């Protein structure tokens, strides 16, 4: 894994929605719309949030939502052109931000420029992705497809990208990436590759594919589900599984993304937003924050056409135009992201649960002789954790009872463990 990803905190943006692009590609000959440049005023916002990397959703020419790519070498005309991409990379680099791109290589749109010869044949024509008729699966057994994907990865890394999120990697045989990536890594040794894997053997996929990371959906689900059900045993189980993964690779962790209901909507009790964020930012992994979650945006994902629109809204032209009610959650994100950056060893930390009930949990994340202890209380009453606090110093929040082992109702606390 490249060394820069050890310190990466990603801010994920879905550009087509963020910039208010039309839902469908314009007819040929229509002028290019330079919407990618609308992201530039938000780069300082990402830096002030504490992030070091911009994870961009699809930016390549597509038919509708970006995941039905038609030309991997062309910027979507609803977003701009090569000059707009280069400008965004340069402005990001000037602020110390890297850019990771979203590559859709399992399937493409039906008007894909590579032609139908690369489509995977099925019993009734061409195979599609999960029943979506407009999303046609590529035939990954073809050498031409492997060469094409390698060329795309190389092209945009050469243009300034720092890595790739590989969409629907779970639908691609890991052997495909094992063949594609070595040549790309030879030319771009610092590039980072993370695959979207929703379920299954995460560690096995990483080992067989040669990817650096995969998405940690098990932890994502356990975060909101354990808080909603007041069942922190589920979280403890997921953290134990997470430790096993960290022994082999560093997962891409998140509490929200462009494919799921917004965290502020998903949680039954908004008082637990801080709990979710405290978990995300004190356990091992490469954490990603989905744009808008840091403002407590709401949005329900629905399984229908257009069902992603609510979770992929347009943003205002500049951060100053955001509604003020999201500021407290933004400040909370800043504090916890700042804490994460001051403890970069957390990227590979092992997390052990030291005290557990349905509504209270204490877990200790440690690596290299350093440790943080996170306390969660989901009850309506204050809870005193049966811990030796003689070597613990409260970090966040900075106000609370004198006894650091006491956590108020529906509250949380992070403490640093002093060396003996």
CSV table of C-alpha atoms in Angstrom, one decimal:
chain,number,residue,atom,x,y,z
A,1,UNK,CA,0.0,0.0,0.0
A,2,UNK,CA,1.4,3.5,-0.9
A,3,UNK,CA,2.6,5.4,2.2
A,4,UNK,CA,0.4,8.4,1.6
A,5,UNK,CA,-2.8,6.4,2.1
A,6,UNK,CA,-1.6,5.8,5.7
A,7,UNK,CA,-2.5,9.4,6.4
A,8,UNK,CA,-5.5,9.7,4.1
A,9,UNK,CA,-8.9,10.9,5.2
A,10,UNK,CA,-11.2,11.0,2.2
A,11,UNK,CA,-14.0,13.5,1.4
A,12,UNK,CA,-16.2,11.7,-1.1
A,13,UNK,CA,-18.1,13.8,-3.8
A,14,UNK,CA,-20.5,12.6,-6.4
A,15,UNK,CA,-19.8,15.2,-9.1
A,16,UNK,CA,-22.9,14.8,-11.3
A,17,UNK,CA,-25.2,15.4,-8.4
A,18,UNK,CA,-23.0,17.8,-6.5
A,19,UNK,CA,-22.8,20.2,-9.4
A,20,UNK,CA,-26.4,19.9,-10.4
A,21,UNK,CA,-25.7,18.2,-13.8
A,22,UNK,CA,-28.7,17.1,-15.9
A,23,UNK,CA,-29.9,13.5,-15.4
A,24,UNK,CA,-29.0,12.4,-18.9
A,25,UNK,CA,-26.1,13.1,-21.3
A,26,UNK,CA,-26.7,15.9,-23.8
A,27,UNK,CA,-27.2,15.2,-27.5
A,28,UNK,CA,-24.0,15.1,-29.6
A,29,UNK,CA,-22.8,18.6,-30.6
A,30,UNK,CA,-24.2,20.3,-27.5
A,31,UNK,CA,-21.6,22.6,-25.8
A,32,UNK,CA,-19.6,21.3,-22.9
A,33,UNK,CA,-20.6,22.5,-19.5
A,34,UNK,CA,-17.7,23.2,-17.2
A,35,UNK,CA,-19.2,22.1,-13.9
A,36,UNK,CA,-16.0,20.4,-12.6
A,37,UNK,CA,-14.7,23.9,-11.8
A,38,UNK,CA,-17.6,24.3,-9.3
A,39,UNK,CA,-15.7,21.9,-7.1
A,40,UNK,CA,-12.7,24.3,-6.7
A,41,UNK,CA,-14.4,26.6,-4.2
A,42,UNK,CA,-15.0,23.5,-2.0
A,43,UNK,CA,-11.4,22.4,-1.9
A,44,UNK,CA,-10.6,24.7,1.0
A,45,UNK,CA,-13.7,23.5,2.8
A,46,UNK,CA,-12.4,19.9,2.5
A,47,UNK,CA,-9.0,21.0,3.8
A,48,UNK,CA,-10.6,22.9,6.7
A,49,UNK,CA,-12.6,19.7,7.5
A,50,UNK,CA,-9.3,18.0,7.9
A,51,UNK,CA,-9.4,15.8,4.8
A,52,UNK,CA,-6.4,15.1,2.6
A,53,UNK,CA,-7.9,13.4,-0.4
A,54,UNK,CA,-10.9,14.0,-2.7
A,55,UNK,CA,-12.7,10.8,-3.7
A,56,UNK,CA,-14.6,11.7,-6.9
A,57,UNK,CA,-17.5,9.7,-8.1
A,58,UNK,CA,-17.7,9.1,-11.9
A,59,UNK,CA,-16.4,11.9,-14.1
A,60,UNK,CA,-16.3,10.0,-17.4
A,61,UNK,CA,-18.7,10.3,-20.3
A,62,UNK,CA,-21.8,8.3,-19.5
A,63,UNK,CA,-25.4,8.0,-20.5
A,64,UNK,CA,-27.1,9.0,-17.2
A,65,UNK,CA,-25.8,8.6,-13.6
A,66,UNK,CA,-22.1,8.0,-14.4
A,67,UNK,CA,-22.0,4.3,-13.7
A,68,UNK,CA,-23.1,3.6,-17.3
A,69,UNK,CA,-19.8,4.7,-18.9
A,70,UNK,CA,-19.6,5.2,-22.6
A,71,UNK,CA,-16.0,6.5,-22.9
A,72,UNK,CA,-13.4,6.1,-20.2
A,73,UNK,CA,-11.0,8.5,-21.8
A,74,UNK,CA,-13.4,11.5,-22.0
A,75,UNK,CA,-14.6,13.7,-19.2
A,76,UNK,CA,-18.4,13.7,-19.2
A,77,UNK,CA,-19.5,16.8,-21.2
A,78,UNK,CA,-22.0,17.7,-18.4
A,79,UNK,CA,-18.9,18.2,-16.2
A,80,UNK,CA,-16.3,19.6,-18.5
A,81,UNK,CA,-13.3,18.6,-20.5
A,82,UNK,CA,-9.6,17.7,-20.0
A,83,UNK,CA,-8.7,21.3,-19.2
A,84,UNK,CA,-11.3,21.3,-16.4
A,85,UNK,CA,-10.0,18.1,-15.0
A,86,UNK,CA,-6.4,19.3,-15.1
A,87,UNK,CA,-7.4,22.6,-13.4
A,88,UNK,CA,-9.1,20.7,-10.6
A,89,UNK,CA,-6.1,18.4,-10.1
A,90,UNK,CA,-3.8,21.4,-10.0
A,91,UNK,CA,-5.9,23.3,-7.6
A,92,UNK,CA,-6.3,20.3,-5.3
A,93,UNK,CA,-2.5,19.6,-5.4
A,94,UNK,CA,-1.8,23.3,-4.5
A,95,UNK,CA,-3.8,22.6,-1.3
A,96,UNK,CA,-2.1,19.3,-0.6
A,97,UNK,CA,-5.2,17.3,-1.7
A,98,UNK,CA,-4.9,14.1,-3.7
A,99,UNK,CA,-7.7,12.9,-6.0
A,100,UNK,CA,-8.9,9.3,-6.3
A,101,UNK,CA,-11.2,8.5,-9.2
A,102,UNK,CA,-14.2,6.1,-9.5
A,103,UNK,CA,-13.7,3.6,-12.2
A,104,UNK,CA,-16.6,1.5,-13.5
A,105,UNK,CA,-15.0,-1.5,-15.2
A,106,UNK,CA,-17.4,-4.3,-14.5
A,107,UNK,CA,-20.1,-2.9,-16.8
A,108,UNK,CA,-20.7,-0.1,-19.2
A,109,UNK,CA,-23.6,1.7,-20.9
A,110,UNK,CA,-25.1,0.2,-24.1
A,111,UNK,CA,-23.6,2.9,-26.2
A,112,UNK,CA,-20.0,2.2,-24.9
A,113,UNK,CA,-17.4,3.3,-27.5
A,114,UNK,CA,-15.5,0.0,-27.2
A,115,UNK,CA,-18.3,-1.7,-29.0
A,116,UNK,CA,-20.5,-4.8,-28.4
A,117,UNK,CA,-17.6,-7.1,-29.1
A,118,UNK,CA,-16.4,-6.6,-25.5
A,119,UNK,CA,-19.8,-7.4,-24.0
A,120,UNK,CA,-20.2,-10.7,-22.1
A,121,UNK,CA,-22.6,-13.0,-23.8
A,122,UNK,CA,-25.5,-14.5,-21.9
A,123,UNK,CA,-28.3,-17.0,-22.6
A,124,UNK,CA,-30.6,-14.3,-23.9
A,125,UNK,CA,-28.2,-11.9,-25.4
A,126,UNK,CA,-25.7,-9.9,-23.3
A,127,UNK,CA,-25.3,-10.2,-19.6
A,128,UNK,CA,-26.4,-7.2,-17.6
A,129,UNK,CA,-25.4,-6.0,-14.1
A,130,UNK,CA,-27.8,-7.1,-11.5
A,131,UNK,CA,-30.8,-6.9,-13.9
A,132,UNK,CA,-30.2,-3.4,-15.1
A,133,UNK,CA,-30.8,-3.6,-18.8
A,134,UNK,CA,-28.8,-0.4,-19.6
A,135,UNK,CA,-25.8,-1.7,-17.7
A,136,UNK,CA,-24.0,-4.4,-19.9
A,137,UNK,CA,-21.3,-6.6,-18.3
A,138,UNK,CA,-17.8,-6.5,-19.9
A,139,UNK,CA,-16.2,-9.8,-20.8
A,140,UNK,CA,-13.2,-9.8,-18.5
A,141,UNK,CA,-11.8,-12.9,-20.1
A,142,UNK,CA,-10.9,-10.9,-23.2
A,143,UNK,CA,-7.3,-9.6,-23.5
A,144,UNK,CA,-8.7,-6.5,-25.2
A,145,UNK,CA,-10.8,-5.7,-22.1
A,146,UNK,CA,-7.9,-6.2,-19.8
A,147,UNK,CA,-5.6,-4.0,-21.9
A,148,UNK,CA,-8.3,-1.3,-22.1
A,149,UNK,CA,-8.8,-1.1,-18.4
A,150,UNK,CA,-5.0,-1.0,-17.8
A,151,UNK,CA,-4.8,1.9,-20.3
A,152,UNK,CA,-7.6,3.8,-18.6
A,153,UNK,CA,-6.0,3.4,-15.2
A,154,UNK,CA,-2.6,4.5,-16.6
A,155,UNK,CA,-4.0,7.5,-18.5
A,156,UNK,CA,-5.7,9.2,-15.6
A,157,UNK,CA,-2.9,8.4,-13.1
A,158,UNK,CA,-0.5,10.1,-15.6
A,159,UNK,CA,-2.9,13.1,-15.7
A,160,UNK,CA,-2.6,13.5,-11.9
A,161,UNK,CA,-5.0,11.1,-10.2
A,162,UNK,CA,-3.5,9.4,-7.1
A,163,UNK,CA,-5.6,6.2,-7.1
A,164,UNK,CA,-8.8,4.5,-8.0
A,165,UNK,CA,-12.0,3.3,-6.4
A,166,UNK,CA,-13.0,0.3,-8.5
A,167,UNK,CA,-16.8,0.1,-8.6
A,168,UNK,CA,-18.6,-3.2,-8.3
A,169,UNK,CA,-15.3,-5.0,-7.8
A,170,UNK,CA,-17.3,-7.8,-6.1
A,171,UNK,CA,-18.7,-8.7,-9.5
A,172,UNK,CA,-15.3,-9.0,-11.1
A,173,UNK,CA,-13.1,-12.1,-10.7
A,174,UNK,CA,-10.1,-11.1,-8.6
A,175,UNK,CA,-7.8,-12.8,-11.1
A,176,UNK,CA,-8.7,-9.9,-13.5
A,177,UNK,CA,-7.1,-7.4,-11.3
A,178,UNK,CA,-4.2,-9.7,-10.6
A,179,UNK,CA,-3.4,-9.4,-14.3
A,180,UNK,CA,-4.2,-5.8,-14.8
A,181,UNK,CA,-2.6,-4.1,-11.8
A,182,UNK,CA,1.1,-5.1,-11.9
A,183,UNK,CA,1.9,-3.2,-15.1
A,184,UNK,CA,0.0,-0.1,-13.9
A,185,UNK,CA,1.8,-0.3,-10.5
A,186,UNK,CA,5.2,-0.5,-12.3
A,187,UNK,CA,4.5,2.9,-13.9
A,188,UNK,CA,2.7,4.4,-10.9
A,189,UNK,CA,4.1,2.8,-7.7
A,190,UNK,CA,2.4,5.3,-5.4
A,191,UNK,CA,-1.1,4.7,-6.8
A,192,UNK,CA,-3.8,3.3,-4.4
A,193,UNK,CA,-6.5,0.9,-5.5
A,194,UNK,CA,-9.6,0.2,-3.4
A,195,UNK,CA,-12.4,-2.1,-4.6
A,196,UNK,CA,-16.1,-1.9,-3.9
A,197,UNK,CA,-16.8,-5.2,-2.2
A,198,UNK,CA,-20.2,-5.3,-0.4
A,199,UNK,CA,-20.1,-8.8,1.1
A,200,UNK,CA,-18.1,-12.0,1.1
A,201,UNK,CA,-14.5,-12.7,1.9
A,202,UNK,CA,-12.9,-9.3,2.0
A,203,UNK,CA,-9.4,-10.5,3.0
A,204,UNK,CA,-9.5,-13.3,0.4
A,205,UNK,CA,-10.5,-10.8,-2.4
A,206,UNK,CA,-7.6,-8.5,-1.5
A,207,UNK,CA,-5.1,-11.3,-1.4
A,208,UNK,CA,-6.3,-12.8,-4.7
A,209,UNK,CA,-6.7,-9.5,-6.6
A,210,UNK,CA,-3.7,-7.5,-5.4
A,211,UNK,CA,-5.8,-4.5,-4.5
A,212,UNK,CA,-4.7,-2.3,-1.6
A,213,UNK,CA,-8.1,-2.1,0.1
A,214,UNK,CA,-11.8,-2.9,-0.2
A,215,UNK,CA,-14.9,-1.2,1.3
A,216,UNK,CA,-15.8,-2.2,4.8
A,217,UNK,CA,-19.6,-2.6,4.6
A,218,UNK,CA,-19.7,-4.9,7.6
A,219,UNK,CA,-18.5,-2.2,9.9
A,220,UNK,CA,-20.7,0.4,8.2
A,221,UNK,CA,-23.8,-1.7,8.9
A,222,UNK,CA,-22.8,-2.4,12.5
A,223,UNK,CA,-22.3,1.2,13.3
A,224,UNK,CA,-25.8,2.4,12.6
A,225,UNK,CA,-27.6,-0.8,13.3
A,226,UNK,CA,-26.0,-1.3,16.8
A,227,UNK,CA,-26.9,2.3,17.7
A,228,UNK,CA,-30.5,2.0,16.4
A,229,UNK,CA,-31.1,-1.4,18.2
A,230,UNK,CA,-29.2,-0.3,21.4
A,231,UNK,CA,-27.3,-3.5,20.8
A,232,UNK,CA,-23.6,-2.8,21.1
A,233,UNK,CA,-22.8,-6.5,21.0
A,234,UNK,CA,-23.3,-6.2,17.3
A,235,UNK,CA,-20.6,-3.5,17.1
A,236,UNK,CA,-18.3,-5.6,19.2
A,237,UNK,CA,-18.7,-8.6,16.9
A,238,UNK,CA,-18.0,-6.3,13.9
A,239,UNK,CA,-14.9,-4.8,15.5
A,240,UNK,CA,-13.5,-8.3,16.1
A,241,UNK,CA,-14.0,-9.1,12.5
A,242,UNK,CA,-12.4,-5.8,11.6
A,243,UNK,CA,-9.3,-6.7,13.6
A,244,UNK,CA,-8.9,-9.9,11.5
A,245,UNK,CA,-9.1,-7.8,8.3
A,246,UNK,CA,-6.5,-5.3,9.5
A,247,UNK,CA,-4.0,-8.2,9.9
A,248,UNK,CA,-3.9,-8.4,6.1
A,249,UNK,CA,-4.8,-5.0,4.7
A,250,UNK,CA,-6.3,-1.6,5.6
A,251,UNK,CA,-10.0,-1.4,4.8
A,252,UNK,CA,-11.7,1.6,3.4
A,253,UNK,CA,-14.1,2.6,6.2
A,254,UNK,CA,-17.1,4.9,6.1
A,255,UNK,CA,-20.4,5.7,7.9
A,256,UNK,CA,-22.0,6.9,4.7
A,257,UNK,CA,-21.5,7.0,0.9
A,258,UNK,CA,-23.3,7.8,-2.3
A,259,UNK,CA,-25.1,4.4,-2.4
A,260,UNK,CA,-26.8,4.3,1.0
A,261,UNK,CA,-29.3,6.2,3.0
A,262,UNK,CA,-27.8,9.3,4.7
A,263,UNK,CA,-26.5,8.6,8.2
A,264,UNK,CA,-28.7,11.4,9.7
A,265,UNK,CA,-31.7,9.7,8.2
A,266,UNK,CA,-30.7,6.2,9.0
A,267,UNK,CA,-30.2,6.8,12.7
A,268,UNK,CA,-33.3,6.7,14.8
A,269,UNK,CA,-31.8,9.1,17.4
A,270,UNK,CA,-29.9,12.1,16.1
A,271,UNK,CA,-28.1,12.3,19.4
A,272,UNK,CA,-26.1,9.3,18.2
A,273,UNK,CA,-24.4,11.0,15.2
A,274,UNK,CA,-21.4,11.7,17.4
A,275,UNK,CA,-21.2,8.1,18.5
A,276,UNK,CA,-21.1,6.9,14.9
A,277,UNK,CA,-18.4,9.4,14.0
A,278,UNK,CA,-16.4,8.6,17.1
A,279,UNK,CA,-16.4,4.9,16.1
A,280,UNK,CA,-15.4,5.6,12.5
A,281,UNK,CA,-12.5,7.8,13.5
A,282,UNK,CA,-11.0,5.8,16.3
A,283,UNK,CA,-10.8,2.4,14.6
A,284,UNK,CA,-8.3,1.1,12.0
A,285,UNK,CA,-8.8,1.8,8.3
A,286,UNK,CA,-8.7,4.6,5.7
A,287,UNK,CA,-11.8,6.6,6.7
A,288,UNK,CA,-14.0,8.3,4.1
A,289,UNK,CA,-16.6,11.0,4.7
A,290,UNK,CA,-19.4,11.5,2.3
A,291,UNK,CA,-20.0,15.1,1.3
A,292,UNK,CA,-23.0,16.5,3.1
A,293,UNK,CA,-22.8,14.0,6.0
A,294,UNK,CA,-20.6,16.5,7.8
A,295,UNK,CA,-23.6,18.9,7.6
A,296,UNK,CA,-26.1,16.3,8.8
A,297,UNK,CA,-27.7,16.2,5.3
A,298,UNK,CA,-30.7,13.9,5.2
A,299,UNK,CA,-31.7,11.6,2.4
A,300,UNK,CA,-33.4,8.3,1.9
A,301,UNK,CA,-32.2,5.8,-0.8
A,302,UNK,CA,-35.1,4.1,-2.5
A,303,UNK,CA,-35.0,1.0,-4.8
A,304,UNK,CA,-36.6,2.6,-7.8
A,305,UNK,CA,-35.5,4.7,-10.9
A,306,UNK,CA,-34.2,8.0,-9.5
A,307,UNK,CA,-34.1,6.4,-6.0
A,308,UNK,CA,-30.5,7.8,-5.5
A,309,UNK,CA,-31.5,11.4,-6.1
A,310,UNK,CA,-32.2,12.3,-2.5
A,311,UNK,CA,-28.7,11.1,-1.4
A,312,UNK,CA,-26.9,12.8,-4.3
A,313,UNK,CA,-28.2,16.4,-4.1
A,314,UNK,CA,-26.8,19.5,-5.7
A,315,UNK,CA,-24.7,21.7,-3.4
A,316,UNK,CA,-24.6,25.5,-3.4
A,317,UNK,CA,-21.9,27.4,-5.3
A,318,UNK,CA,-19.8,27.9,-2.2
A,319,UNK,CA,-19.6,26.7,1.4
A,320,UNK,CA,-20.7,30.1,2.6
A,321,UNK,CA,-24.1,29.4,1.0
A,322,UNK,CA,-24.8,26.3,3.2
A,323,UNK,CA,-27.7,26.5,5.7
A,324,UNK,CA,-26.4,27.3,9.2
A,325,UNK,CA,-28.1,24.4,11.0
A,326,UNK,CA,-25.4,22.0,9.8
A,327,UNK,CA,-22.5,24.0,11.4
A,328,UNK,CA,-22.5,22.1,14.8
A,329,UNK,CA,-22.1,18.8,13.1
A,330,UNK,CA,-19.4,20.2,10.8
A,331,UNK,CA,-17.5,21.4,13.9
A,332,UNK,CA,-17.9,18.0,15.4
A,333,UNK,CA,-16.4,16.4,12.3
A,334,UNK,CA,-13.5,18.9,12.4
A,335,UNK,CA,-12.7,18.0,16.0
A,336,UNK,CA,-12.8,14.3,15.4
A,337,UNK,CA,-11.0,14.4,12.1
A,338,UNK,CA,-8.3,16.6,13.8
A,339,UNK,CA,-8.0,14.0,16.6
A,340,UNK,CA,-7.6,11.3,13.9
A,341,UNK,CA,-4.8,13.3,12.2
A,342,UNK,CA,-3.0,13.8,15.5
A,343,UNK,CA,-3.0,10.0,16.0
A,344,UNK,CA,-2.1,8.7,12.5
A,345,UNK,CA,-1.1,5.3,14.0
A,346,UNK,CA,-4.9,4.6,14.2
A,347,UNK,CA,-4.8,3.6,10.5
A,348,UNK,CA,-3.7,0.1,11.5
A,349,UNK,CA,-4.9,0.0,15.1
A,350,UNK,CA,-6.4,-3.1,16.6
A,351,UNK,CA,-9.6,-2.4,18.6
A,352,UNK,CA,-10.4,-4.5,21.7
A,353,UNK,CA,-13.7,-4.2,23.6
A,354,UNK,CA,-12.9,-3.8,27.3
A,355,UNK,CA,-16.4,-3.4,28.7
A,356,UNK,CA,-19.8,-4.2,27.0
A,357,UNK,CA,-23.5,-4.1,27.7
A,358,UNK,CA,-26.3,-3.6,25.3
A,359,UNK,CA,-26.2,0.2,25.8
A,360,UNK,CA,-22.6,0.8,26.9
A,361,UNK,CA,-19.3,-0.1,25.4
A,362,UNK,CA,-15.7,0.8,26.1
A,363,UNK,CA,-13.2,-0.1,23.3
A,364,UNK,CA,-9.5,0.4,23.2
A,365,UNK,CA,-7.7,1.1,19.9
A,366,UNK,CA,-3.9,0.5,20.0
A,367,UNK,CA,-0.8,0.3,17.9
A,368,UNK,CA,2.9,0.9,18.5
A,369,UNK,CA,2.5,1.4,22.2
A,370,UNK,CA,-0.1,4.1,21.9
A,371,UNK,CA,-3.8,3.8,22.6
A,372,UNK,CA,-7.2,5.6,22.7
A,373,UNK,CA,-10.2,4.5,24.7
A,374,UNK,CA,-13.7,5.3,23.3
A,375,UNK,CA,-16.7,5.2,25.6
A,376,UNK,CA,-20.2,5.0,24.2
A,377,UNK,CA,-23.4,5.4,26.3
A,378,UNK,CA,-26.8,4.9,24.6
A,379,UNK,CA,-28.9,4.9,27.8
A,380,UNK,CA,-31.2,7.7,29.1
A,381,UNK,CA,-29.0,7.8,32.3
A,382,UNK,CA,-25.3,8.6,32.9
A,383,UNK,CA,-23.1,5.5,33.0
A,384,UNK,CA,-20.0,4.9,35.0
A,385,UNK,CA,-17.6,2.6,33.2
A,386,UNK,CA,-15.7,0.1,35.5
A,387,UNK,CA,-12.3,1.1,34.2
A,388,UNK,CA,-9.1,2.1,35.8
A,389,UNK,CA,-8.8,5.8,34.7
A,390,UNK,CA,-5.6,6.6,36.4
A,391,UNK,CA,-3.7,6.6,33.1
A,392,UNK,CA,-6.5,8.0,30.9
A,393,UNK,CA,-6.8,11.6,29.8
A,394,UNK,CA,-10.0,12.9,28.3
A,395,UNK,CA,-9.6,14.3,24.7
A,396,UNK,CA,-13.1,14.7,23.3
A,397,UNK,CA,-15.5,16.1,24.1
A,398,UNK,CA,-13.6,18.7,26.2
A,399,UNK,CA,-16.5,19.2,28.7
A,400,UNK,CA,-18.1,16.7,31.0
A,401,UNK,CA,-18.1,15.3,34.5
A,402,UNK,CA,-14.9,15.4,36.6
A,403,UNK,CA,-14.7,11.6,36.6
A,404,UNK,CA,-13.5,10.6,33.1
A,405,UNK,CA,-15.2,7.2,33.5
A,406,UNK,CA,-18.6,8.8,33.7
A,407,UNK,CA,-20.4,9.4,30.4
A,408,UNK,CA,-23.7,11.3,30.3
A,409,UNK,CA,-26.9,10.0,28.7
A,410,UNK,CA,-26.7,9.4,25.0
A,411,UNK,CA,-23.1,10.7,25.1
A,412,UNK,CA,-19.6,9.5,24.2
A,413,UNK,CA,-16.1,10.2,25.2
A,414,UNK,CA,-12.6,9.6,23.9
A,415,UNK,CA,-9.6,9.3,26.2
A,416,UNK,CA,-5.9,8.9,25.6
A,417,UNK,CA,-4.0,6.3,27.4
A,418,UNK,CA,-0.7,7.6,29.0
A,419,UNK,CA,2.4,5.5,28.9
A,420,UNK,CA,3.3,3.7,32.1
